[in-house]
Amino acid sequence: MADSAKGLAQQAEESLEQVAEAIRKRFDELTEGRFSDQIREGRFADPGDSGTDQGHPADQPQRR
């Protein structure tokens, strides 16, 4: 009886490892093309945009 319980536990462990691996792969697929990653890579930047601000609001005259 102890051998059957040990075998069942081994099968459950192997099954859980397969599920965990499938979840890891799916998570990687889902997060691979994240919108924030595309922004960081400059996908939506203008051709001449260097990614830095051209001015700071404190340097601009205030509107009244």
mmCIF file of C-alpha atoms in Angstrom:
data_model
loop_
_atom_site.group_PDB
_atom_site.id
_atom_site.type_symbol
_atom_site.label_atom_id
_atom_site.label_comp_id
_atom_site.label_asym_id
_atom_site.label_seq_id
_atom_site.Cartn_x
_atom_site.Cartn_y
_atom_site.Cartn_z
ATOM 1 C CA MET A 1 0.000 0.000 0.000
ATOM 2 C CA ALA A 2 2.852 2.382 0.757
ATOM 3 C CA ASP A 3 4.296 1.706 -2.689
ATOM 4 C CA SER A 4 1.034 2.647 -4.396
ATOM 5 C CA ALA A 5 0.853 5.880 -2.394
ATOM 6 C CA LYS A 6 4.450 6.643 -3.303
ATOM 7 C CA GLY A 7 3.717 5.969 -6.970
ATOM 8 C CA LEU A 8 0.627 8.164 -6.857
ATOM 9 C CA ALA A 9 2.607 10.975 -5.234
ATOM 10 C CA GLN A 10 5.292 10.665 -7.923
ATOM 11 C CA GLN A 11 2.664 10.871 -10.680
ATOM 12 C CA ALA A 12 1.069 13.906 -9.051
ATOM 13 C CA GLU A 13 4.451 15.624 -8.772
ATOM 14 C CA GLU A 14 5.258 14.962 -12.437
ATOM 15 C CA SER A 15 1.837 16.210 -13.467
ATOM 16 C CA LEU A 16 2.252 19.413 -11.450
ATOM 17 C CA GLU A 17 5.692 19.986 -12.975
ATOM 18 C CA GLN A 18 4.166 19.705 -16.457
ATOM 19 C CA VAL A 19 1.421 22.167 -15.529
ATOM 20 C CA ALA A 20 3.964 24.605 -14.087
ATOM 21 C CA GLU A 21 6.073 24.417 -17.249
ATOM 22 C CA ALA A 22 3.010 25.020 -19.434
ATOM 23 C CA ILE A 23 2.079 28.043 -17.312
ATOM 24 C CA ARG A 24 5.642 29.439 -17.568
ATOM 25 C CA LYS A 25 5.597 29.100 -21.352
ATOM 26 C CA ARG A 26 2.174 30.741 -21.649
ATOM 27 C CA PHE A 27 3.217 33.582 -19.338
ATOM 28 C CA ASP A 28 6.319 34.193 -21.455
ATOM 29 C CA GLU A 29 4.203 34.271 -24.611
ATOM 30 C CA LEU A 30 1.757 36.736 -23.102
ATOM 31 C CA THR A 31 4.365 39.105 -21.718
ATOM 32 C CA GLU A 32 6.745 38.982 -24.688
ATOM 33 C CA GLY A 33 5.137 41.775 -26.676
ATOM 34 C CA ARG A 34 3.921 43.984 -23.862
ATOM 35 C CA PHE A 35 2.945 47.508 -24.787
ATOM 36 C CA SER A 36 5.379 49.043 -22.292
ATOM 37 C CA ASP A 37 8.232 47.007 -23.807
ATOM 38 C CA GLN A 38 7.359 48.345 -27.254
ATOM 39 C CA ILE A 39 7.428 51.902 -25.941
ATOM 40 C CA ARG A 40 10.832 51.363 -24.324
ATOM 41 C CA GLU A 41 12.158 50.015 -27.606
ATOM 42 C CA GLY A 42 11.017 53.209 -29.319
ATOM 43 C CA ARG A 43 8.423 51.631 -31.566
ATOM 44 C CA PHE A 44 6.089 54.620 -31.343
ATOM 45 C CA ALA A 45 8.742 57.347 -31.351
ATOM 46 C CA ASP A 46 8.989 59.887 -34.142
ATOM 47 C CA PRO A 47 12.001 59.346 -36.425
ATOM 48 C CA GLY A 48 13.727 62.436 -34.994
ATOM 49 C CA ASP A 49 12.700 61.829 -31.404
ATOM 50 C CA SER A 50 15.684 61.181 -29.186
ATOM 51 C CA GLY A 51 13.493 60.289 -26.240
ATOM 52 C CA THR A 52 14.450 63.326 -24.164
ATOM 53 C CA ASP A 53 12.298 66.318 -23.378
ATOM 54 C CA GLN A 54 12.982 69.460 -25.338
ATOM 55 C CA GLY A 55 12.096 71.644 -22.412
ATOM 56 C CA HIS A 56 10.971 71.574 -18.847
ATOM 57 C CA PRO A 57 7.713 73.187 -17.693
ATOM 58 C CA ALA A 58 9.661 75.280 -15.169
ATOM 59 C CA ASP A 59 11.616 76.808 -18.064
ATOM 60 C CA GLN A 60 8.445 77.820 -19.908
ATOM 61 C CA PRO A 61 6.568 81.053 -19.241
ATOM 62 C CA GLN A 62 3.377 80.493 -17.269
ATOM 63 C CA ARG A 63 0.017 81.151 -18.871
ATOM 64 C CA ARG A 64 -2.440 83.334 -17.028
#
